[in-house]
Amino acid sequence: MSNINTLTRRRQWIIAGAAAAVMLATGGGIWAYVHHQNEISHPVKKAAPDLTGGLVNKSFTDELATSALQQQQNKTAGLEKDFATLTGTLKTQNDELKQQLGTMADAISRLQQQQAQENKAPAGPAQNAPPATAPVNGPVATGPAGPAQWRVSGGPPAEQGSRFYPGTGSVRQGGLQRDTFTYASLAAKKTTLPWIPSGSFSEAVMIEGADANASVTGQQNTSPVVITLMGDVSMPNGRTYNLDQCRVTGEIYGDISSERGDVRTKNISCILKNGKHIDMPFEGHVSYQGKQGIRGKPVMRNGDIIFNAGAAGLLSGFGEGIKSAATPSVGLGATASVSGADIFKQGIGGGASKAADTLSQYWIKRAEQYHPVIDIGAGNAVTVVFQQGFQLKTIEDDAAEKALKEAPQAAVQKVAAVTRSDSGGSGAPVLNPDEVLRQASQLHLGDTIN
């Protein structure tokens, strides 16, 4: 018995020890896994290694700041010294420039006095000679550089010689004074404006809306519109030109099928910075959101009128029915007498029918007078497209160009008139040299005289 108990007790201890070992091993494994996961989730921060070997401390930082401050002070002192030197040099150059300008002003003054003394006319009969006649329109402002021009002016005294005008027998004291100029120096500066190529466009804003006529005859019954250009005009190859705040006028008509108003441009107007004006026609159209025409709201105002016309026609039918009902019907060959009540009914029915028919015709004619419109308000952002290329020109430059083209013919006519007046109506014309020289100064290369 004792052996069995001992074996049993020993077996139980072995089982208990194995169970305890398994529990310890399981708990240790769980603790090791949890600890490993915590290390992965929350790694321990390693301290940064000291690469300076303990050299960087508070004393080193203070010395570094002091050195940087000293370098900055040295640099500031150098800049102040350079600035003082530059100021002195600039003052010296300014004084030298003032001295040179003063010397030049004195020299110019002396030259002007000398020129005035040289140009002073000598005393004598020549002072009483009439002054040379200045050209009416002045020299021609275009063409290549011309040769020296001559005009008759006061000359030497009478004892040095006299000159006769051909055919007049008159004697005049005088000579020739030489003036040299070029046409380029006398030409008025023409404003340089670009050519606006086909397909150029500019963003714009409508400042005037319209009720565009969308009837069949809408293209002949247009409404005016005004558009303001915004920003630069975009031209081919990325070129631009500033026409900001220029105005474009046009006329608009409606298209009921597309519910858009089509704009035909007429004129563009601008005021340039130099005071000149642009006001000229051009061919173009206006687009809205990438499509030609301006989107609007179609409006049909004849609905009530058509309803009234239909109601009047209905009343006319009722009147005809009342008139027919009041007319007695009899058989073939029989006669019937009409009572007063039937006559009254027939009168009411016939009168109502005619009145309603007349009213229906009136409303129908009134409905024909109404037509659909496209309601387009002001403030729409649109795009003005220049369909055909054109040259921008100012009104002033265009007028000057026309005057230059008309000047040669006017000069020829003036010479002819003077020769006729000098000849006294005789057959042989007599030329006046002064007038010939004056009129010839107005001619330029390429002009012909008939």
Short mmCIF file of C-alpha atoms in Angstrom, two decimals:
data_model
loop_
_atom_site.label_atom_id
_atom_site.label_comp_id
_atom_site.label_asym_id
_atom_site.label_seq_id
_atom_site.Cartn_x
_atom_site.Cartn_y
_atom_site.Cartn_z
CA MET A 1 0.00 0.00 0.00
CA SER A 2 2.74 2.26 0.89
CA ASN A 3 4.34 1.76 -2.47
CA ILE A 4 1.13 2.58 -4.31
CA ASN A 5 0.63 5.75 -2.27
CA THR A 6 4.17 6.74 -2.84
CA LEU A 7 3.93 6.22 -6.56
CA THR A 8 0.65 8.09 -6.70
CA ARG A 9 2.08 11.01 -4.72
CA ARG A 10 5.15 11.08 -6.92
CA ARG A 11 3.05 11.04 -10.08
CA GLN A 12 0.96 13.92 -8.74
CA TRP A 13 4.08 15.95 -7.96
CA ILE A 14 5.41 15.33 -11.42
CA ILE A 15 2.12 16.41 -13.02
CA ALA A 16 1.96 19.51 -10.82
CA GLY A 17 5.56 20.41 -11.66
CA ALA A 18 4.98 19.94 -15.37
CA ALA A 19 1.85 22.06 -15.23
CA ALA A 20 3.71 24.78 -13.30
CA ALA A 21 6.58 24.67 -15.82
CA VAL A 22 4.16 24.95 -18.72
CA MET A 23 2.37 27.87 -17.04
CA LEU A 24 5.67 29.61 -16.34
CA ALA A 25 6.84 29.08 -19.90
CA THR A 26 3.52 30.36 -21.32
CA GLY A 27 3.55 33.43 -19.06
CA GLY A 28 7.15 34.17 -19.90
CA GLY A 29 6.45 33.89 -23.61
CA ILE A 30 3.45 36.22 -23.31
CA TRP A 31 5.51 38.75 -21.32
CA ALA A 32 8.36 38.60 -23.84
CA TYR A 33 5.94 39.13 -26.78
CA VAL A 34 4.22 42.08 -25.11
CA HIS A 35 7.56 43.66 -24.18
CA HIS A 36 8.80 43.24 -27.76
CA GLN A 37 5.67 44.85 -29.15
CA ASN A 38 6.05 47.78 -26.74
CA GLU A 39 9.62 48.31 -27.89
CA ILE A 40 8.47 48.34 -31.52
CA SER A 41 5.61 50.79 -30.80
CA HIS A 42 7.57 53.07 -28.49
CA PRO A 43 11.23 52.89 -29.42
CA VAL A 44 13.63 54.38 -26.94
CA LYS A 45 15.12 57.67 -28.21
CA LYS A 46 18.84 57.51 -28.43
CA ALA A 47 20.79 60.47 -27.20
CA ALA A 48 22.53 62.51 -29.94
CA PRO A 49 26.23 61.83 -29.99
CA ASP A 50 28.52 64.67 -29.01
CA LEU A 51 30.62 65.24 -32.12
CA THR A 52 32.43 68.28 -30.73
CA GLY A 53 34.25 66.35 -28.13
CA GLY A 54 33.14 68.83 -25.49
CA LEU A 55 34.66 71.82 -27.27
CA VAL A 56 31.36 73.67 -27.89
CA ASN A 57 30.33 75.16 -24.55
CA LYS A 58 29.04 78.50 -23.24
CA SER A 59 32.47 80.11 -23.45
CA PHE A 60 32.87 79.08 -27.08
CA THR A 61 29.40 80.48 -27.98
CA ASP A 62 30.16 83.87 -26.35
CA GLU A 63 33.49 84.15 -28.18
CA LEU A 64 31.77 83.32 -31.49
CA ALA A 65 29.09 86.02 -30.98
CA THR A 66 31.76 88.59 -30.07
CA SER A 67 33.76 87.74 -33.20
CA ALA A 68 30.69 88.04 -35.47
CA LEU A 69 29.77 91.40 -33.93
CA GLN A 70 33.30 92.70 -34.46
CA GLN A 71 33.27 91.60 -38.11
CA GLN A 72 29.91 93.33 -38.66
CA GLN A 73 31.22 96.53 -37.12
CA ASN A 74 34.32 96.45 -39.33
CA LYS A 75 32.16 95.91 -42.41
CA THR A 76 29.82 98.79 -41.47
CA ALA A 77 32.78 101.10 -40.92
CA GLY A 78 34.15 100.17 -44.36
CA LEU A 79 30.78 100.87 -46.01
CA GLU A 80 30.53 104.25 -44.29
CA LYS A 81 34.01 105.14 -45.50
CA ASP A 82 33.18 104.12 -49.09
CA PHE A 83 29.93 106.11 -48.96
CA ALA A 84 31.76 109.21 -47.77
CA THR A 85 34.29 108.83 -50.59
CA LEU A 86 31.51 108.38 -53.16
CA THR A 87 29.67 111.43 -51.83
CA GLY A 88 32.81 113.56 -52.12
CA THR A 89 33.48 112.34 -55.66
CA LEU A 90 29.87 113.03 -56.70
CA LYS A 91 30.03 116.55 -55.24
CA THR A 92 33.27 117.24 -57.09
CA GLN A 93 31.83 116.01 -60.38
CA ASN A 94 28.68 118.08 -59.81
CA ASP A 95 30.76 121.22 -59.26
CA GLU A 96 32.80 120.51 -62.40
CA LEU A 97 29.61 119.95 -64.40
CA LYS A 98 28.13 123.22 -63.19
CA GLN A 99 31.34 125.01 -64.12
CA GLN A 100 31.31 123.46 -67.61
CA LEU A 101 27.64 124.36 -68.11
CA GLY A 102 28.36 127.93 -67.05
CA THR A 103 31.24 128.13 -69.53
CA MET A 104 29.03 126.72 -72.31
CA ALA A 105 26.23 129.18 -71.46
CA ASP A 106 28.68 132.09 -71.65
CA ALA A 107 29.97 130.83 -75.00
CA ILE A 108 26.44 130.44 -76.37
CA SER A 109 25.55 133.93 -75.19
CA ARG A 110 28.63 135.38 -76.92
CA LEU A 111 27.80 133.50 -80.12
CA GLN A 112 24.21 134.76 -80.04
CA GLN A 113 25.40 138.34 -79.60
CA GLN A 114 27.89 137.92 -82.44
CA GLN A 115 25.20 136.42 -84.67
CA ALA A 116 22.83 139.28 -83.85
CA GLN A 117 25.51 141.83 -84.77
CA GLU A 118 26.25 140.02 -88.03
CA ASN A 119 22.56 139.81 -88.97
CA LYS A 120 21.93 143.48 -88.24
CA ALA A 121 20.94 145.13 -91.56
CA PRO A 122 23.21 148.03 -92.72
CA ALA A 123 21.79 151.54 -92.89
CA GLY A 124 20.66 152.61 -96.35
CA PRO A 125 17.81 152.47 -98.81
CA ALA A 126 17.74 148.68 -98.61
CA GLN A 127 16.10 148.90 -95.17
CA ASN A 128 12.97 150.31 -96.77
CA ALA A 129 12.64 147.35 -99.12
CA PRO A 130 9.59 145.19 -98.40
CA PRO A 131 10.31 141.91 -96.57
CA ALA A 132 10.37 138.66 -98.41
CA THR A 133 7.00 137.00 -98.74
CA ALA A 134 6.79 133.84 -96.59
CA PRO A 135 5.20 130.74 -98.12
CA VAL A 136 1.50 130.44 -97.46
CA ASN A 137 1.53 126.76 -96.62
CA GLY A 138 5.24 126.43 -95.83
CA PRO A 139 7.62 123.86 -97.29
CA VAL A 140 6.34 120.43 -98.09
CA ALA A 141 6.63 118.29 -94.94
CA THR A 142 7.47 115.05 -96.73
CA GLY A 143 9.96 113.78 -99.25
CA PRO A 144 13.75 113.36 -99.28
CA ALA A 145 16.24 115.93 -98.07
CA GLY A 146 16.16 118.85 -100.49
CA PRO A 147 18.94 121.16 -101.71
CA ALA A 148 19.59 124.63 -100.40
CA GLN A 149 16.62 126.98 -100.88
CA TRP A 150 16.90 130.64 -101.87
CA ARG A 151 14.61 133.56 -101.18
CA VAL A 152 14.71 137.24 -102.11
CA SER A 153 15.63 139.49 -99.17
CA GLY A 154 17.36 142.76 -98.40
CA GLY A 155 20.65 143.06 -100.24
CA PRO A 156 23.48 145.48 -101.01
CA PRO A 157 22.91 149.20 -101.58
CA ALA A 158 21.66 150.50 -104.91
CA GLU A 159 25.09 151.61 -106.09
CA GLN A 160 26.27 147.99 -106.11
CA GLY A 161 23.79 147.06 -108.80
CA SER A 162 20.10 146.95 -109.71
CA ARG A 163 17.96 144.05 -110.88
CA PHE A 164 14.96 144.21 -113.17
CA TYR A 165 11.97 141.90 -113.15
CA PRO A 166 11.41 140.55 -116.65
CA GLY A 167 8.55 142.17 -118.54
CA THR A 168 7.61 144.66 -115.79
CA GLY A 169 10.30 147.29 -116.05
CA SER A 170 10.32 147.70 -112.28
CA VAL A 171 13.60 148.01 -110.39
CA ARG A 172 14.19 146.50 -106.98
CA GLN A 173 17.29 146.58 -104.80
CA GLY A 174 18.15 143.30 -103.16
CA GLY A 175 19.95 140.02 -103.35
CA LEU A 176 19.62 136.35 -102.40
CA GLN A 177 19.88 134.88 -98.95
CA ARG A 178 20.65 131.21 -98.60
CA ASP A 179 18.74 128.91 -96.19
CA THR A 180 19.49 125.19 -95.95
CA PHE A 181 16.98 122.69 -94.50
CA THR A 182 15.78 119.13 -94.95
CA TYR A 183 12.26 117.92 -95.38
CA ALA A 184 12.77 115.44 -92.55
CA SER A 185 13.48 118.27 -90.10
CA LEU A 186 10.29 120.08 -91.11
CA ALA A 187 8.04 117.02 -91.25
CA ALA A 188 5.47 116.69 -88.48
CA LYS A 189 5.98 113.54 -86.46
CA LYS A 190 3.40 110.96 -87.43
CA THR A 191 1.94 108.79 -84.70
CA THR A 192 3.18 105.21 -85.05
CA LEU A 193 0.21 102.85 -84.88
CA PRO A 194 0.14 99.11 -85.68
CA TRP A 195 -1.71 97.11 -88.27
CA ILE A 196 -4.46 95.05 -86.62
CA PRO A 197 -4.34 91.66 -88.43
CA SER A 198 -7.34 89.51 -89.25
CA GLY A 199 -8.42 87.25 -86.42
CA SER A 200 -7.25 89.55 -83.63
CA PHE A 201 -9.58 89.80 -80.64
CA SER A 202 -10.04 91.64 -77.38
CA GLU A 203 -12.08 91.06 -74.25
CA ALA A 204 -14.85 93.64 -73.84
CA VAL A 205 -17.94 94.58 -71.82
CA MET A 206 -21.28 95.75 -73.16
CA ILE A 207 -22.22 99.10 -71.65
CA GLU A 208 -25.52 99.31 -73.52
CA GLY A 209 -28.01 96.48 -73.82
CA ALA A 210 -30.78 96.07 -76.41
CA ASP A 211 -33.99 94.29 -77.29
CA ALA A 212 -32.77 92.67 -80.50
CA ASN A 213 -35.44 92.35 -83.19
CA ALA A 214 -35.85 88.63 -83.91
CA SER A 215 -38.49 88.92 -86.64
CA VAL A 216 -37.98 87.94 -90.28
CA THR A 217 -36.96 91.52 -91.09
CA GLY A 218 -34.74 91.84 -87.99
CA GLN A 219 -31.53 92.30 -90.01
CA GLN A 220 -32.96 95.47 -91.54
CA ASN A 221 -34.34 96.79 -88.23
CA THR A 222 -31.27 96.75 -85.96
CA SER A 223 -30.63 98.41 -82.60
CA PRO A 224 -27.44 100.31 -81.66
CA VAL A 225 -25.03 98.96 -79.02
CA VAL A 226 -21.86 100.34 -77.41
CA ILE A 227 -19.01 98.09 -76.20
CA THR A 228 -15.89 98.98 -74.18
CA LEU A 229 -12.66 97.09 -74.89
CA MET A 230 -10.82 95.73 -71.82
CA GLY A 231 -7.07 95.17 -71.79
CA ASP A 232 -4.81 94.39 -74.74
CA VAL A 233 -5.76 93.23 -78.23
CA SER A 234 -4.40 89.73 -78.82
CA MET A 235 -2.81 89.45 -82.27
CA PRO A 236 -1.21 86.48 -84.09
CA ASN A 237 2.15 85.10 -82.91
CA GLY A 238 1.57 86.28 -79.37
CA ARG A 239 1.77 90.01 -80.18
CA THR A 240 -0.43 92.45 -78.25
CA TYR A 241 -1.39 96.12 -78.45
CA ASN A 242 -3.07 98.17 -75.75
CA LEU A 243 -6.54 99.45 -76.74
CA ASP A 244 -7.87 99.46 -73.18
CA GLN A 245 -11.03 101.55 -72.64
CA CYS A 246 -11.51 102.17 -76.38
CA ARG A 247 -15.13 102.13 -77.51
CA VAL A 248 -16.74 100.05 -80.25
CA THR A 249 -20.13 100.91 -81.74
CA GLY A 250 -22.28 98.42 -83.59
CA GLU A 251 -25.78 97.31 -84.47
CA ILE A 252 -27.55 94.19 -83.20
CA TYR A 253 -30.41 92.02 -84.45
CA GLY A 254 -31.91 88.83 -83.01
CA ASP A 255 -31.96 85.21 -84.15
CA ILE A 256 -34.90 83.43 -82.54
CA SER A 257 -33.66 79.95 -83.53
CA SER A 258 -30.37 80.28 -81.60
CA GLU A 259 -31.76 82.73 -79.02
CA ARG A 260 -28.79 85.02 -79.61
CA GLY A 261 -28.23 88.58 -80.72
CA ASP A 262 -25.80 89.02 -83.62
CA VAL A 263 -23.69 92.21 -83.55
CA ARG A 264 -22.24 93.92 -86.61
CA THR A 265 -19.44 96.27 -85.59
CA LYS A 266 -19.24 99.74 -87.15
CA ASN A 267 -16.61 102.06 -85.64
CA ILE A 268 -13.78 102.03 -83.10
CA SER A 269 -12.85 105.24 -81.24
CA CYS A 270 -9.91 106.03 -78.95
CA ILE A 271 -8.16 109.07 -77.48
CA LEU A 272 -4.38 108.54 -77.42
CA LYS A 273 -2.02 109.82 -74.74
CA ASN A 274 -0.64 112.47 -77.13
CA GLY A 275 -4.12 113.96 -77.54
CA LYS A 276 -4.80 112.57 -81.03
CA HIS A 277 -8.03 110.75 -81.86
CA ILE A 278 -8.88 107.47 -83.56
CA ASP A 279 -12.37 107.17 -85.05
CA MET A 280 -12.58 104.78 -87.97
CA PRO A 281 -14.72 101.90 -89.26
CA PHE A 282 -13.71 98.24 -89.20
CA GLU A 283 -15.24 94.84 -89.93
CA GLY A 284 -15.79 92.50 -87.01
CA HIS A 285 -18.27 90.59 -84.89
CA VAL A 286 -18.92 89.88 -81.21
CA SER A 287 -18.85 86.45 -79.58
CA TYR A 288 -20.10 85.27 -76.19
CA GLN A 289 -18.73 82.24 -74.33
CA GLY A 290 -16.89 81.00 -77.41
CA LYS A 291 -19.80 81.32 -79.86
CA GLN A 292 -20.82 84.06 -82.25
CA GLY A 293 -23.65 86.21 -80.98
CA ILE A 294 -24.70 87.19 -77.47
CA ARG A 295 -26.93 84.84 -75.52
CA GLY A 296 -30.21 86.43 -74.42
CA LYS A 297 -33.73 85.69 -73.28
CA PRO A 298 -36.36 85.37 -76.03
CA VAL A 299 -39.52 87.33 -75.32
CA MET A 300 -42.89 86.85 -77.09
CA ARG A 301 -45.35 89.61 -76.10
CA ASN A 302 -48.23 88.72 -78.45
CA GLY A 303 -49.71 85.85 -76.41
CA ASP A 304 -52.48 87.91 -74.78
CA ILE A 305 -53.32 89.55 -78.09
CA ILE A 306 -53.70 86.19 -79.81
CA PHE A 307 -55.95 85.03 -76.96
CA ASN A 308 -58.14 88.11 -77.37
CA ALA A 309 -58.37 87.50 -81.11
CA GLY A 310 -59.47 83.91 -80.45
CA ALA A 311 -62.07 85.01 -77.90
CA ALA A 312 -63.46 87.56 -80.35
CA GLY A 313 -63.72 84.83 -83.01
CA LEU A 314 -65.58 82.60 -80.51
CA LEU A 315 -68.06 85.40 -79.78
CA SER A 316 -68.58 85.84 -83.51
CA GLY A 317 -69.48 82.16 -83.77
CA PHE A 318 -71.94 82.45 -80.88
CA GLY A 319 -73.58 85.42 -82.61
CA GLU A 320 -73.96 83.45 -85.82
CA GLY A 321 -75.52 80.58 -83.85
CA ILE A 322 -78.03 82.86 -82.15
CA LYS A 323 -78.98 84.38 -85.51
CA SER A 324 -79.46 80.94 -87.08
CA ALA A 325 -81.54 79.69 -84.16
CA ALA A 326 -83.91 82.70 -84.40
CA THR A 327 -84.60 82.08 -88.11
CA PRO A 328 -87.73 79.88 -88.52
CA SER A 329 -87.48 76.89 -90.83
CA VAL A 330 -90.45 75.73 -93.00
CA GLY A 331 -91.07 73.03 -95.55
CA LEU A 332 -90.95 73.28 -99.31
CA GLY A 333 -93.56 75.69 -100.65
CA ALA A 334 -94.67 76.79 -97.18
CA THR A 335 -94.39 80.24 -95.67
CA ALA A 336 -93.83 81.30 -92.08
CA SER A 337 -94.37 84.55 -90.34
CA VAL A 338 -91.54 86.02 -88.26
CA SER A 339 -92.53 87.27 -84.84
CA GLY A 340 -91.08 90.26 -83.04
CA ALA A 341 -89.16 88.02 -80.66
CA ASP A 342 -87.46 86.26 -83.61
CA ILE A 343 -86.56 89.59 -85.16
CA PHE A 344 -85.07 90.71 -81.85
CA LYS A 345 -83.05 87.50 -81.56
CA GLN A 346 -81.81 87.76 -85.14
CA GLY A 347 -80.73 91.38 -84.55
CA ILE A 348 -78.85 90.47 -81.39
CA GLY A 349 -77.18 87.48 -83.02
CA GLY A 350 -76.22 89.28 -86.24
CA GLY A 351 -74.94 92.40 -84.44
CA ALA A 352 -72.90 90.38 -81.97
CA SER A 353 -71.45 88.31 -84.80
CA LYS A 354 -70.35 91.36 -86.83
CA ALA A 355 -68.99 93.19 -83.78
CA ALA A 356 -67.03 90.15 -82.63
CA ASP A 357 -65.69 89.58 -86.15
CA THR A 358 -64.52 93.20 -86.39
CA LEU A 359 -62.88 92.92 -82.97
CA SER A 360 -61.17 89.68 -84.00
CA GLN A 361 -59.73 91.32 -87.13
CA TYR A 362 -58.44 94.21 -84.99
CA TRP A 363 -56.64 91.92 -82.56
CA ILE A 364 -55.17 89.91 -85.44
CA LYS A 365 -53.69 93.08 -87.00
CA ARG A 366 -52.35 94.13 -83.62
CA ALA A 367 -50.72 90.70 -83.16
CA GLU A 368 -48.99 91.11 -86.54
CA GLN A 369 -47.40 94.33 -85.25
CA TYR A 370 -45.71 92.47 -82.39
CA HIS A 371 -42.59 90.44 -83.07
CA PRO A 372 -40.27 88.34 -80.89
CA VAL A 373 -37.20 90.01 -79.38
CA ILE A 374 -34.02 88.77 -77.69
CA ASP A 375 -33.58 90.57 -74.37
CA ILE A 376 -29.85 91.30 -73.89
CA GLY A 377 -28.80 93.31 -70.84
CA ALA A 378 -25.81 95.55 -70.28
CA GLY A 379 -22.69 94.29 -68.49
CA ASN A 380 -22.23 91.06 -70.45
CA ALA A 381 -18.58 90.02 -70.83
CA VAL A 382 -18.05 89.50 -74.57
CA THR A 383 -15.19 89.19 -77.07
CA VAL A 384 -14.76 91.58 -80.01
CA VAL A 385 -13.19 89.81 -83.02
CA PHE A 386 -11.56 91.83 -85.83
CA GLN A 387 -12.46 89.90 -88.98
CA GLN A 388 -10.58 92.00 -91.54
CA GLY A 389 -7.15 93.54 -90.95
CA PHE A 390 -6.89 97.33 -90.98
CA GLN A 391 -4.38 100.10 -90.23
CA LEU A 392 -5.03 102.26 -87.19
CA LYS A 393 -4.92 105.95 -88.13
CA THR A 394 -5.53 109.13 -86.21
CA ILE A 395 -7.84 111.83 -87.55
CA GLU A 396 -5.06 114.42 -87.28
CA ASP A 397 -2.52 112.37 -89.27
CA ASP A 398 -5.12 111.54 -91.93
CA ALA A 399 -6.01 115.24 -92.34
CA ALA A 400 -2.32 116.19 -92.61
CA GLU A 401 -1.74 113.51 -95.26
CA LYS A 402 -4.70 114.77 -97.31
CA ALA A 403 -3.42 118.35 -97.02
CA LEU A 404 0.00 117.27 -98.32
CA LYS A 405 -1.59 115.54 -101.32
CA GLU A 406 -3.65 118.63 -102.15
CA ALA A 407 -0.80 121.15 -101.63
CA PRO A 408 1.03 120.66 -105.01
CA GLN A 409 -2.12 121.17 -107.07
CA ALA A 410 -3.06 124.24 -105.03
CA ALA A 411 0.45 125.62 -105.57
CA VAL A 412 0.16 125.19 -109.35
CA GLN A 413 -3.21 126.91 -109.38
CA LYS A 414 -1.79 129.75 -107.27
CA VAL A 415 1.10 130.26 -109.70
CA ALA A 416 -1.30 130.32 -112.65
CA ALA A 417 -3.49 132.89 -110.90
CA VAL A 418 -0.50 135.10 -110.09
CA THR A 419 0.82 134.98 -113.65
CA ARG A 420 -2.59 135.91 -115.02
CA SER A 421 -2.87 138.84 -112.60
CA ASP A 422 0.67 140.05 -113.41
CA SER A 423 0.06 139.86 -117.15
CA GLY A 424 -3.02 142.08 -116.83
CA GLY A 425 -5.12 139.73 -118.88
CA SER A 426 -2.74 139.83 -121.90
CA GLY A 427 -1.87 136.81 -123.92
CA ALA A 428 1.79 136.60 -122.83
CA PRO A 429 2.14 135.55 -119.15
CA VAL A 430 4.71 137.37 -117.00
CA LEU A 431 6.38 135.38 -114.20
CA ASN A 432 7.17 136.86 -110.81
CA PRO A 433 10.45 135.33 -109.53
CA ASP A 434 9.45 135.75 -105.86
CA GLU A 435 6.17 133.92 -106.42
CA VAL A 436 7.82 131.20 -108.50
CA LEU A 437 10.43 130.54 -105.78
CA ARG A 438 7.77 130.53 -103.08
CA GLN A 439 5.51 128.09 -104.92
CA ALA A 440 8.42 125.87 -105.97
CA SER A 441 9.40 125.42 -102.30
CA GLN A 442 6.07 123.66 -101.78
CA LEU A 443 6.76 120.97 -104.37
CA HIS A 444 8.50 117.67 -103.62
CA LEU A 445 9.91 114.76 -105.56
CA GLY A 446 7.34 113.11 -107.83
CA ASP A 447 5.03 116.13 -108.32
CA THR A 448 4.22 117.21 -111.87
CA ILE A 449 3.06 120.59 -113.15
CA ASN A 450 0.75 120.77 -116.16
#
